[in-house]
mmCIF file of C-alpha atoms and ligand atoms in Angstrom:
data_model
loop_
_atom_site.group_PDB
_atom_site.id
_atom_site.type_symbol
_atom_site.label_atom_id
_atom_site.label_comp_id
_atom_site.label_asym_id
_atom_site.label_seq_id
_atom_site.Cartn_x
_atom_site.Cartn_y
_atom_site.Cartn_z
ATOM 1 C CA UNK A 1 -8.720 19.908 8.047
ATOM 2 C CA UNK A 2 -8.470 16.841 5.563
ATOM 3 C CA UNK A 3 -11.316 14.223 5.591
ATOM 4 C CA UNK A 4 -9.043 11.687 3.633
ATOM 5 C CA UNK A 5 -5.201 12.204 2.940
ATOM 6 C CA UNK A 6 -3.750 9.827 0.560
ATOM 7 C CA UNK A 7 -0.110 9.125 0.736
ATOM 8 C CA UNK A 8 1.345 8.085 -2.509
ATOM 9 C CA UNK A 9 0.814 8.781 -6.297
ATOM 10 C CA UNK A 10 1.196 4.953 -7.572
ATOM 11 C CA UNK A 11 -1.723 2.753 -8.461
ATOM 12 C CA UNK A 12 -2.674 2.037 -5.055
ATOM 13 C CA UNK A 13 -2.930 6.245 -4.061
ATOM 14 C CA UNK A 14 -4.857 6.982 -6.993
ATOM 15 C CA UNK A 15 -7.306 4.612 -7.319
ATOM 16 C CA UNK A 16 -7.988 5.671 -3.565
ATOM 17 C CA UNK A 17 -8.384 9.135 -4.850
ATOM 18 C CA UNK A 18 -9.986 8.311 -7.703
ATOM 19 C CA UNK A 19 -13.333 6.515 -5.112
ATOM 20 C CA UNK A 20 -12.550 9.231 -2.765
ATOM 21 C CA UNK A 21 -13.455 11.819 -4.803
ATOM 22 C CA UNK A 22 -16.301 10.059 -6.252
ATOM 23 C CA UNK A 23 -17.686 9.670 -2.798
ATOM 24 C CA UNK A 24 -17.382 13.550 -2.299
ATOM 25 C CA UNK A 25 -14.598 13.302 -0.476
ATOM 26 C CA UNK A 26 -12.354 16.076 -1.408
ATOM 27 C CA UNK A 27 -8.695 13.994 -0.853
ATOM 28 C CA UNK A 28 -5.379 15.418 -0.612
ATOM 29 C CA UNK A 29 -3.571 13.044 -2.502
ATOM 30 C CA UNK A 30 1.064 13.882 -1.741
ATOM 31 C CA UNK A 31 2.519 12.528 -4.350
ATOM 32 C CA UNK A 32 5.641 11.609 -2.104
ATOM 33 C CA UNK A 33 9.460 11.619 -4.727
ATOM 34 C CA UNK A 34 8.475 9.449 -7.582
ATOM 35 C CA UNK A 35 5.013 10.873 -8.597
ATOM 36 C CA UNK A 36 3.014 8.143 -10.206
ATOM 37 C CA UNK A 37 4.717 5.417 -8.156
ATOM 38 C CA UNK A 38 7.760 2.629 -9.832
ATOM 39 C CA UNK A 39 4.912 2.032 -12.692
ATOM 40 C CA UNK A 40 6.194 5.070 -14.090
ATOM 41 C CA UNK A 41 9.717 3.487 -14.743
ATOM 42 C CA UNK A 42 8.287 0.903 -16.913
ATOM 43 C CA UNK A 43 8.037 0.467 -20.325
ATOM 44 C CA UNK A 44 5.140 -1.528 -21.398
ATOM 45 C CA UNK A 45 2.427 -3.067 -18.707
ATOM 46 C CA UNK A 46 1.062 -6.234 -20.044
ATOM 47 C CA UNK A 47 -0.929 -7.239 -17.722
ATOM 48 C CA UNK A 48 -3.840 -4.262 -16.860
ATOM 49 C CA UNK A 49 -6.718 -5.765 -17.585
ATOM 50 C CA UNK A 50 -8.340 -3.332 -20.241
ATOM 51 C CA UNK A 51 -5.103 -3.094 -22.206
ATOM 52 C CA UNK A 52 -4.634 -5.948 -25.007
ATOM 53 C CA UNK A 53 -1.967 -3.960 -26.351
ATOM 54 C CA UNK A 54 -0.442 -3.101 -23.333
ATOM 55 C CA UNK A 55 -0.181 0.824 -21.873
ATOM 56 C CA UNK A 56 3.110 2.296 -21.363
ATOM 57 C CA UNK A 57 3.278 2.724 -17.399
ATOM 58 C CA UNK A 58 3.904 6.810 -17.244
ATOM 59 C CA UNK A 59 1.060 6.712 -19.420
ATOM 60 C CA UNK A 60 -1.490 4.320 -17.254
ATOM 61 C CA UNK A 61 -0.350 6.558 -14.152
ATOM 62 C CA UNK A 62 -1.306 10.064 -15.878
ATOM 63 C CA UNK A 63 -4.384 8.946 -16.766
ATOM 64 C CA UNK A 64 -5.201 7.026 -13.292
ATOM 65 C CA UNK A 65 -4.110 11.028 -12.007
ATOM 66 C CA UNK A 66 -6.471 12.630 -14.399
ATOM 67 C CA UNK A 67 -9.579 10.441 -13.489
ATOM 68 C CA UNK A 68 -8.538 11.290 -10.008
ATOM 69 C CA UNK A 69 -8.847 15.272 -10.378
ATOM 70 C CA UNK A 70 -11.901 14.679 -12.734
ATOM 71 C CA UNK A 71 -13.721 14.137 -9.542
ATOM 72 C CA UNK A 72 -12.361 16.454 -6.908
ATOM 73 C CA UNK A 73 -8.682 14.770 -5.989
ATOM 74 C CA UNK A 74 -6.455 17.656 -5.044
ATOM 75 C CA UNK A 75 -2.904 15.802 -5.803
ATOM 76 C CA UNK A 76 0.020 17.975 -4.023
ATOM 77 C CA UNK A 77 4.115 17.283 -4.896
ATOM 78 C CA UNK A 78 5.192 16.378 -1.337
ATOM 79 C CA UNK A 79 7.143 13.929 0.824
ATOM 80 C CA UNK A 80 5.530 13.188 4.560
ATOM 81 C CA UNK A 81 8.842 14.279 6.627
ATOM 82 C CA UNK A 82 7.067 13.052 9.936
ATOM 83 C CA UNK A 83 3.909 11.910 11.364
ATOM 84 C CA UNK A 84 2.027 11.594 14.411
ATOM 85 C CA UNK A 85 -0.983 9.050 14.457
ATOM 86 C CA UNK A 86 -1.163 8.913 18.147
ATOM 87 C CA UNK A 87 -3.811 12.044 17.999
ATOM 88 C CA UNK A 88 -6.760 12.822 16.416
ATOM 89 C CA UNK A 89 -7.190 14.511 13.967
ATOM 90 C CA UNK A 90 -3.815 13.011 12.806
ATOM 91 C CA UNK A 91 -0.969 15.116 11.572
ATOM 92 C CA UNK A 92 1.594 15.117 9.067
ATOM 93 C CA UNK A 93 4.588 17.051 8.001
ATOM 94 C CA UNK A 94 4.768 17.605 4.753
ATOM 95 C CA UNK A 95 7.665 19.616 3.276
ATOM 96 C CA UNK A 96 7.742 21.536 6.273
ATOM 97 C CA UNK A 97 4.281 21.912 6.519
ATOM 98 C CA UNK A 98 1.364 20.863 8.918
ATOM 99 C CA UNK A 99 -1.109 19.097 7.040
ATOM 100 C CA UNK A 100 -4.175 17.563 9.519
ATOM 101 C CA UNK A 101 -6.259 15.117 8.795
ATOM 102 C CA UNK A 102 -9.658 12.769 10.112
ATOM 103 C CA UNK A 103 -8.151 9.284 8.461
ATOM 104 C CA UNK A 104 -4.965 8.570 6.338
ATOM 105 C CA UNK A 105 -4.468 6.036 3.535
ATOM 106 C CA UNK A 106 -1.023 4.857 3.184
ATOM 107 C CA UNK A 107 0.004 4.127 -0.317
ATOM 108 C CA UNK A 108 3.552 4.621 0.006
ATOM 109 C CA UNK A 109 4.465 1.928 -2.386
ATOM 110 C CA UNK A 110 8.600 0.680 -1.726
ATOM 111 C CA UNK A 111 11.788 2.076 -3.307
ATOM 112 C CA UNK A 112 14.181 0.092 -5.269
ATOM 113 C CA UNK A 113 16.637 -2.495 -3.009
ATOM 114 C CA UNK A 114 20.083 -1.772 -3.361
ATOM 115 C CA UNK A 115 22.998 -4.103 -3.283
ATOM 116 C CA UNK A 116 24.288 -2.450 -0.300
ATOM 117 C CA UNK A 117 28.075 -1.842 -1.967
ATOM 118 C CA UNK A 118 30.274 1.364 -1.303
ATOM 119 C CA UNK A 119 30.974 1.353 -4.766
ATOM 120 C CA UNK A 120 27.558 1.028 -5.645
ATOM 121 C CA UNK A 121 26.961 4.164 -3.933
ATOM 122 C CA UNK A 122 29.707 5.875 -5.478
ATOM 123 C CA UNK A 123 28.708 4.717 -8.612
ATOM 124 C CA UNK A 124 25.077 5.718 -8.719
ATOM 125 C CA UNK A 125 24.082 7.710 -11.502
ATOM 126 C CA UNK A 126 27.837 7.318 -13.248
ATOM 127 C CA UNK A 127 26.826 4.097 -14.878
ATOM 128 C CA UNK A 128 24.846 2.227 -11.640
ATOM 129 C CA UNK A 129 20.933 2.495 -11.928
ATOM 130 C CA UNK A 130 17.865 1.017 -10.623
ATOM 131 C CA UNK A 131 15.741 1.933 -13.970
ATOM 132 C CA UNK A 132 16.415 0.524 -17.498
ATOM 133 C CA UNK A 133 13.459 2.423 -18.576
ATOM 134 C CA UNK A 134 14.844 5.714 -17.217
ATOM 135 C CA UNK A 135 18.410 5.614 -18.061
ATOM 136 C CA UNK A 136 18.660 2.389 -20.528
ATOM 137 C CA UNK A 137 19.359 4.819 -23.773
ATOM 138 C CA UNK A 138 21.928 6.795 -22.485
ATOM 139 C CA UNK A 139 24.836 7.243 -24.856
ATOM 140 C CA UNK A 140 27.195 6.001 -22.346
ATOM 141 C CA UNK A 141 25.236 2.671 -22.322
ATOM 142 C CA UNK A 142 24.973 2.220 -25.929
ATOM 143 C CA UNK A 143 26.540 -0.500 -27.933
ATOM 144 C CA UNK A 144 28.710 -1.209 -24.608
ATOM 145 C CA UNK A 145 28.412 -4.582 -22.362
ATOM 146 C CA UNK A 146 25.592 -3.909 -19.976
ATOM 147 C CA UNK A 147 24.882 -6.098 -16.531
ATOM 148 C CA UNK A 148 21.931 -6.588 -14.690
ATOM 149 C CA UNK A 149 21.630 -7.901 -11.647
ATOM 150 C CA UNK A 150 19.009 -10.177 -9.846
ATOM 151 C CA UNK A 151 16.572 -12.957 -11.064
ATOM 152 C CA UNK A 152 13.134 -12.071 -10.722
ATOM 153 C CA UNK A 153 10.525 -10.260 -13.275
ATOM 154 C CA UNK A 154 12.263 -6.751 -12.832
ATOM 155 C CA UNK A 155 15.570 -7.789 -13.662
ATOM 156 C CA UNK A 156 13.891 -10.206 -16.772
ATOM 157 C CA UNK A 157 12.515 -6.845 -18.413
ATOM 158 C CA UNK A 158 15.230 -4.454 -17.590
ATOM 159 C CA UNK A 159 17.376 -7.143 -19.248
ATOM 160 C CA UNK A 160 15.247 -7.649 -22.454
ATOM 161 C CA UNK A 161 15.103 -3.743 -22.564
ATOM 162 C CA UNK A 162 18.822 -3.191 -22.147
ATOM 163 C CA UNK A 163 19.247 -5.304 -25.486
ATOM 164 C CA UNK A 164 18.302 -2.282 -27.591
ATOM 165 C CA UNK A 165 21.166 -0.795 -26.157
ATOM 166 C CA UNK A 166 24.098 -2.494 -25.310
ATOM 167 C CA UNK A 167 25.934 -4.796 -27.035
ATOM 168 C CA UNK A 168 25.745 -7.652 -24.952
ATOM 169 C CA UNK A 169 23.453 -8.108 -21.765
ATOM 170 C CA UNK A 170 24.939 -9.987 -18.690
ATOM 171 C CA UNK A 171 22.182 -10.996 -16.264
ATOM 172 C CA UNK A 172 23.461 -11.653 -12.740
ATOM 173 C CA UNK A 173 21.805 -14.033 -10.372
ATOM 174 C CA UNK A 174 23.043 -15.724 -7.273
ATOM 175 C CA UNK A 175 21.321 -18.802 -7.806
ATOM 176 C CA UNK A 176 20.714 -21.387 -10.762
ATOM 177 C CA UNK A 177 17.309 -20.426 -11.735
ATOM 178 C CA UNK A 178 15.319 -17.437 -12.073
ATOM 179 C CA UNK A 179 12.624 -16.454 -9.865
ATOM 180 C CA UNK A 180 10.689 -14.453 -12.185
ATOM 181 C CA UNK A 181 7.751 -15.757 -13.896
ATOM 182 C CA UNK A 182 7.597 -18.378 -16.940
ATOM 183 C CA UNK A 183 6.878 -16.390 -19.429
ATOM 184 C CA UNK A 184 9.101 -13.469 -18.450
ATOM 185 C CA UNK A 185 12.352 -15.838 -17.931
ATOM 186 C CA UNK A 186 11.880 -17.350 -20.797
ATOM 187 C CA UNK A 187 11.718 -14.486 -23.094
ATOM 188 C CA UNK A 188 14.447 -13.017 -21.150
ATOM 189 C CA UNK A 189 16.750 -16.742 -21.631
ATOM 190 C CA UNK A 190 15.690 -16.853 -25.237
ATOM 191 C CA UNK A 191 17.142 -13.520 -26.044
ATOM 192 C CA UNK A 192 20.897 -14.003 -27.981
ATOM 193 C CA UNK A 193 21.536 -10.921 -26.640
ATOM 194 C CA UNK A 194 21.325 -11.807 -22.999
ATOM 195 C CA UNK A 195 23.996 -13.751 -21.287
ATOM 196 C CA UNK A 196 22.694 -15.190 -17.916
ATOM 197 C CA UNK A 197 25.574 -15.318 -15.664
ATOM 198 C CA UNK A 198 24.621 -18.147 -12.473
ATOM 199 C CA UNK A 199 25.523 -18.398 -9.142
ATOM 200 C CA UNK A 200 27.044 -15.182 -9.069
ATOM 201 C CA UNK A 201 27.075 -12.245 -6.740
ATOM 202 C CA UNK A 202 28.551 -8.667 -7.325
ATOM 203 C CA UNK A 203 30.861 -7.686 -5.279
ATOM 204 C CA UNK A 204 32.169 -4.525 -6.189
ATOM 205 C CA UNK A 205 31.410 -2.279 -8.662
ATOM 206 C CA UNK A 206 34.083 -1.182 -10.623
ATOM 207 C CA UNK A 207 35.635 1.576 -10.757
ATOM 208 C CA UNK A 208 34.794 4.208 -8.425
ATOM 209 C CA UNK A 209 38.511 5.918 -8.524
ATOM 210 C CA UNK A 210 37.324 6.568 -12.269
ATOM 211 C CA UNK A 211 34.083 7.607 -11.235
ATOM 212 C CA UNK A 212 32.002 5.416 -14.287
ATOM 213 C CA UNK A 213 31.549 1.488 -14.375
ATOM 214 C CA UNK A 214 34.177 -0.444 -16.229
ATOM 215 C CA UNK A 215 33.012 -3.585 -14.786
ATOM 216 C CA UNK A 216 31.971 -6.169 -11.535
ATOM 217 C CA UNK A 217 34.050 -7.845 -9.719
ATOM 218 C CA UNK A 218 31.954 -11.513 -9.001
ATOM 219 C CA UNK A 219 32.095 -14.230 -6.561
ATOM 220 C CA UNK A 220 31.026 -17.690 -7.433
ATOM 221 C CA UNK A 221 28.359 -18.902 -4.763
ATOM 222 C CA UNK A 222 29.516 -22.454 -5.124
ATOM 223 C CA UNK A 223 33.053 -22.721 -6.151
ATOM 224 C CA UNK A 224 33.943 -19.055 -4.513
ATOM 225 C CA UNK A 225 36.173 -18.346 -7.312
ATOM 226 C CA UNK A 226 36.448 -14.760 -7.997
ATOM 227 C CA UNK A 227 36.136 -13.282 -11.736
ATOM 228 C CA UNK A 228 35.471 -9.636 -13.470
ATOM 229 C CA UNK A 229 33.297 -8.898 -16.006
ATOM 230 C CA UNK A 230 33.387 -5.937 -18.582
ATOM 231 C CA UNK A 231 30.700 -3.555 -18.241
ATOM 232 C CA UNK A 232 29.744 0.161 -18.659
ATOM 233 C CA UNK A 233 26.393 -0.618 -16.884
ATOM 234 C CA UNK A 234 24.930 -1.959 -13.997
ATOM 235 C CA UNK A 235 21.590 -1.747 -13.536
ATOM 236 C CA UNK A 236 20.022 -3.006 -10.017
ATOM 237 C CA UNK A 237 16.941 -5.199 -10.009
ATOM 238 C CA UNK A 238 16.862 -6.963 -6.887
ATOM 239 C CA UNK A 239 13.656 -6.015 -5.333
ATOM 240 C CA UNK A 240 12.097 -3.534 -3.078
ATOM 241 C CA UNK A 241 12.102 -2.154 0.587
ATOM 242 C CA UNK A 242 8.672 -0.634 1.594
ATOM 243 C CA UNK A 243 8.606 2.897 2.098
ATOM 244 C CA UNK A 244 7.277 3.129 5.614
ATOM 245 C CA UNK A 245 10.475 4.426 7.484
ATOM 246 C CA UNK A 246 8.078 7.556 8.509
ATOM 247 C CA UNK A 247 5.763 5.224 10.294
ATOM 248 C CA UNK A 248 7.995 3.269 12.286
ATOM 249 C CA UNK A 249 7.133 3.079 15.858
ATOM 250 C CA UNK A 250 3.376 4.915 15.109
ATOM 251 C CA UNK A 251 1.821 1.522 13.687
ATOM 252 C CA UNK A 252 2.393 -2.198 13.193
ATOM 253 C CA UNK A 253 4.943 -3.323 10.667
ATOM 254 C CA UNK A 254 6.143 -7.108 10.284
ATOM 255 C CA UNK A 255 10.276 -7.410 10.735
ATOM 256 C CA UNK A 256 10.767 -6.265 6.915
ATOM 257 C CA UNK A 257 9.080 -3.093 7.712
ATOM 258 C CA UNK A 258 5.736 -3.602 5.347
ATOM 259 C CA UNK A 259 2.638 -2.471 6.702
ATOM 260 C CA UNK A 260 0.353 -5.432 8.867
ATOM 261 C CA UNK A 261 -2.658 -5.070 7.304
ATOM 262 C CA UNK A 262 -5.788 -6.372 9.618
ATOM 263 C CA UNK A 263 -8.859 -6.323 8.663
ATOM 264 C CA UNK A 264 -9.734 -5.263 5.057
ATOM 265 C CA UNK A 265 -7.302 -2.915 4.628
ATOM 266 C CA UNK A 266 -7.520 -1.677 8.432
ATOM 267 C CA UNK A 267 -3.547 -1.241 9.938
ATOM 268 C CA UNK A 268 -3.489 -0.820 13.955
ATOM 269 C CA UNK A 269 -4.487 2.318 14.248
ATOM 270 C CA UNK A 270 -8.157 3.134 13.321
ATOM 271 C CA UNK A 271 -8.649 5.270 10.867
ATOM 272 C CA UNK A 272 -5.790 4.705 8.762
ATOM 273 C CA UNK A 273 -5.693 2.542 5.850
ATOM 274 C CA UNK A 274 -3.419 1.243 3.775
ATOM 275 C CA UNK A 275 -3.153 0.072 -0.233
ATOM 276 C CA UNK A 276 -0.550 -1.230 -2.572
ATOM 277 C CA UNK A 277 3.040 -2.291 -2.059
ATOM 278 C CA UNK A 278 4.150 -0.880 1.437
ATOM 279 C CA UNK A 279 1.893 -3.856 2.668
ATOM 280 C CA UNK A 280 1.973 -6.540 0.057
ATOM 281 C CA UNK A 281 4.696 -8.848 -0.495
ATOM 282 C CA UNK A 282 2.682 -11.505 -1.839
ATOM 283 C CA UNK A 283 1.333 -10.201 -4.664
ATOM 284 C CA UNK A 284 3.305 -6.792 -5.721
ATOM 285 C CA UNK A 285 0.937 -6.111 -9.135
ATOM 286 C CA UNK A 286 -0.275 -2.585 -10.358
ATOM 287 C CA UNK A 287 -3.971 -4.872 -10.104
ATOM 288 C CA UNK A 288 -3.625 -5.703 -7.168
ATOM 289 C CA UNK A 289 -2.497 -2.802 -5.489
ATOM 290 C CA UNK A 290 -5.216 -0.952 -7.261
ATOM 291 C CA UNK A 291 -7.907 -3.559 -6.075
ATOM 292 C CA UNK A 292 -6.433 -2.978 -2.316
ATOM 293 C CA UNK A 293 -6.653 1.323 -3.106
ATOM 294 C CA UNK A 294 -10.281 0.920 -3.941
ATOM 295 C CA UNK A 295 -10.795 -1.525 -0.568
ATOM 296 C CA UNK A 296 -8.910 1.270 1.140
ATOM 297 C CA UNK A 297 -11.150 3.830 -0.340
ATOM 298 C CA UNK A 298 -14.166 2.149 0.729
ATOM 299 C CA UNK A 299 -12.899 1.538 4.262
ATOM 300 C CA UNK A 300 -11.690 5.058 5.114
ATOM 301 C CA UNK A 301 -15.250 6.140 3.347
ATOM 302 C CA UNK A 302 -17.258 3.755 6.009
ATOM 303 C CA UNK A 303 -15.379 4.973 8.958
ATOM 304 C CA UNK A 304 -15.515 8.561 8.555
ATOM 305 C CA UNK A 305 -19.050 7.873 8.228
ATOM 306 C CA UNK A 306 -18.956 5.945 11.888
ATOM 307 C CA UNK A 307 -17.703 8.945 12.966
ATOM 308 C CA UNK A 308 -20.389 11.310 11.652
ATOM 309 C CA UNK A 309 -18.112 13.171 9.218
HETATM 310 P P1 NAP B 401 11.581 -10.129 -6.732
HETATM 311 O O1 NAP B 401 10.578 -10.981 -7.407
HETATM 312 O O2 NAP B 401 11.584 -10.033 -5.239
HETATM 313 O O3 NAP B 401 13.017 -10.637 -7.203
HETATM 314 C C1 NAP B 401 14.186 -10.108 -6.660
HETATM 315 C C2 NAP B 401 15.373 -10.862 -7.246
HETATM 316 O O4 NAP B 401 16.565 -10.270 -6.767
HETATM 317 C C3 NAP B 401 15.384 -12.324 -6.846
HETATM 318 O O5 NAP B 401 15.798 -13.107 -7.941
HETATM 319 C C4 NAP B 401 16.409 -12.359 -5.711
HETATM 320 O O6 NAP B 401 17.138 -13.545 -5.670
HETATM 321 C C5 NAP B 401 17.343 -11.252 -6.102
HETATM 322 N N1 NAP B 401 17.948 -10.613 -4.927
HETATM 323 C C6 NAP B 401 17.333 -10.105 -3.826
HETATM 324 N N2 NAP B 401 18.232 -9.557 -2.986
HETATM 325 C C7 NAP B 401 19.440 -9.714 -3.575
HETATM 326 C C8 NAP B 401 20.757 -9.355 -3.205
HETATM 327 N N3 NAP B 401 21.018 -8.701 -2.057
HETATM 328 N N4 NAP B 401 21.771 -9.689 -4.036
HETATM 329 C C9 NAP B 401 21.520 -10.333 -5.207
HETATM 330 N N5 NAP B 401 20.292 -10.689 -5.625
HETATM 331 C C10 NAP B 401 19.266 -10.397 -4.809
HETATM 332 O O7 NAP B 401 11.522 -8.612 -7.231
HETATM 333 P P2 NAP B 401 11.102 -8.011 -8.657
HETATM 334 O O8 NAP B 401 11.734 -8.748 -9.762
HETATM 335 O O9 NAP B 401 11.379 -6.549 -8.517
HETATM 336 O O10 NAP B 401 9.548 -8.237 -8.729
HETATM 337 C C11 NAP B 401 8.705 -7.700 -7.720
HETATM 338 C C12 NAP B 401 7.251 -7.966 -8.058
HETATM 339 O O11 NAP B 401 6.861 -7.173 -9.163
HETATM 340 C C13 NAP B 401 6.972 -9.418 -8.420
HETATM 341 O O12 NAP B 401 5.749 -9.778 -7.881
HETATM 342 C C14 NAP B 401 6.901 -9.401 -9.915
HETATM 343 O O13 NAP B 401 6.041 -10.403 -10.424
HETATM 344 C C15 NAP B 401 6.352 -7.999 -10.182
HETATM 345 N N6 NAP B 401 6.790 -7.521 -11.494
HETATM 346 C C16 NAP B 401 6.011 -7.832 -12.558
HETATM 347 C C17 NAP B 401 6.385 -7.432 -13.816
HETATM 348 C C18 NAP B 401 5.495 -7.768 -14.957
HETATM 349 O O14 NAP B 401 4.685 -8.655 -14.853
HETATM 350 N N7 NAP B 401 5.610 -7.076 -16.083
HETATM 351 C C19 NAP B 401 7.574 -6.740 -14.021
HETATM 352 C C20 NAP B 401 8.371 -6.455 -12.906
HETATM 353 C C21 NAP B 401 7.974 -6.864 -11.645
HETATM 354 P P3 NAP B 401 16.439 -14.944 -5.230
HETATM 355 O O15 NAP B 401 15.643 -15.373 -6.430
HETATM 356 O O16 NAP B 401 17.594 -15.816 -4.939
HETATM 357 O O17 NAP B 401 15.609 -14.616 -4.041
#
């Protein structure tokens, strides 16, 4: 039996592990699909405090997982298939097997939003992504037209990535102005490589009877004219759904399925916890999420010790 199981590898899940195994807690920390959390699909975080230079994100997560097992964190690959927080100890599924537990801290972090497209879904992986960083150099992107779609930080730094790649960048937003902040929009707007095309939704994704991208097929917001734009990319920054799906039902999550955090990091049922993006929607930084993994850390830490564990 597990005194703490962490759910998710991100910042969030390790800096839980990382006070959880300096309190002599032993966790279990499941990495979940994307070991290391969507920090490892950037290039270059800015903004850790500790990092003038800036740390590439794969980078900042191995070493958050190495501080981790320095003190005790045992960090297994695995995806919770199913879990059942209505007993005590509380049990999970993971990969098929039974893993038990005293309290849980959810750091599930959220997966990328897609556009929701048929042809998006055809396309994935022939020329549609969700990660610059990942797939940006790819020979089929290179020196080609490349679009990105959405208007907040994500799509900003995919887009001022992509330019060492394609030949031109198109970045696709359904409003007027960008969301993202000041300094990353206006890097992004100052770049002759990117083109920002406004007031513009995709779609469809063209062409899945090829099986690669050729191009988008857009709709004006405004004028509802309808235009297509060369491309051998798409790449898919629109935001991010919480990954909580296992949960549903088990604990309290608001209509967009995020965790409801109550007190602290407290969720509805006592004696799990939760950190990091599958309950913030406000904030959304690796700082902050890290900040909420040590709360977490501290909170599971003071209950088990209510319960004389
Ligand atoms: P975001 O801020 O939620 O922006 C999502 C963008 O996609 C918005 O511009 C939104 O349009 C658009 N969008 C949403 N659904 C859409 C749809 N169905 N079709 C077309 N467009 C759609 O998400 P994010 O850019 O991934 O950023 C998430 C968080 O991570 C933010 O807090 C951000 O600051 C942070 N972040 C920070 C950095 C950094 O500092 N280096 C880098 C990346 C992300 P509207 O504007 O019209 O809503």
């Amino acid at each position: 039996m597990e005194k703490v199981t962490i759910i998710g590898t991100g910042c969030a899940g390790l800096t839980a592990a990382i006070y959880t195994a300096r309190a002599n807690l032993q966790p279990l920390v499941l990495t979940g699909v994307m070991p290391g959390g969507l920090l490892t699909t950037t290039s270059i975080v800015e903004n850790f405090p500790g990092f003038p230079e800036g740390i590439d994100g794969f980078e900042l997560m191995t070493r958050m997982q190495k501080q981790a097992e320095r003190f005790g964190a045992r960090i297994k690959f695995g995806t919770v298939e199913a879990a059942d927080l209505s007993r005590r100890p509380f049990a999970l599924t993971v990969d098929g097997e039974r893993v038990e537990s005293r309290t849980i801290i959810i750091a599930s972090g959220a997966g990328h939003r897609h556009l929701g497209l048929e042809s998006e879904r055809l396309l994935e992986n022939r020329g549609v992504t969700y990660c610059a960083t990942c797939d940006g150099a790819l020979p089929i992107f290179r020196n080609q037209p490349l679009a990105v779609v959405g208007g907040g930080d994500s799509a900003c730094e995919e887009a001022t990535y992509l330019t060492r790649f394609g030949s031109v960048v198109y970045l696709i937003h359904r409003r007027d102005s960008l969301r993202a902040s000041r300094i990353m929009a206006e890097r992004a707007l100052a770049n002759p490589k990117i083109q920002p095309v406004w007031d513009s939704v995709v779609t469809e994704i063209l062409d899945a009877q090829q099986g690669k991208v050729t191009g988008v097929r857009l709709k004006h917001v405004k004028t509802h004219a309808a235009t297509t734009l060369s491309c051998a990319g798409v790449f898919v920054a629109i935001g991010h759904v919480p990954s909580t799906a296992v949960f549903k039902g088990q604990l309290e999550l608001d209509p967009n399925e995020y965790v409801v955090p109550k007190r602290g990091t407290e969720t509805s049922v006592p004696g799990v916890f939760v950190a990091g993006d599958c309950a913030d929607h406000v904030y959304r930084q690796a700082v902050t999420a890290a900040g909420q993994g040590c709360a977490a850390a501290i909170d599971a830490e003071r209950y088990l010790a209510t319960q004389n564990v």
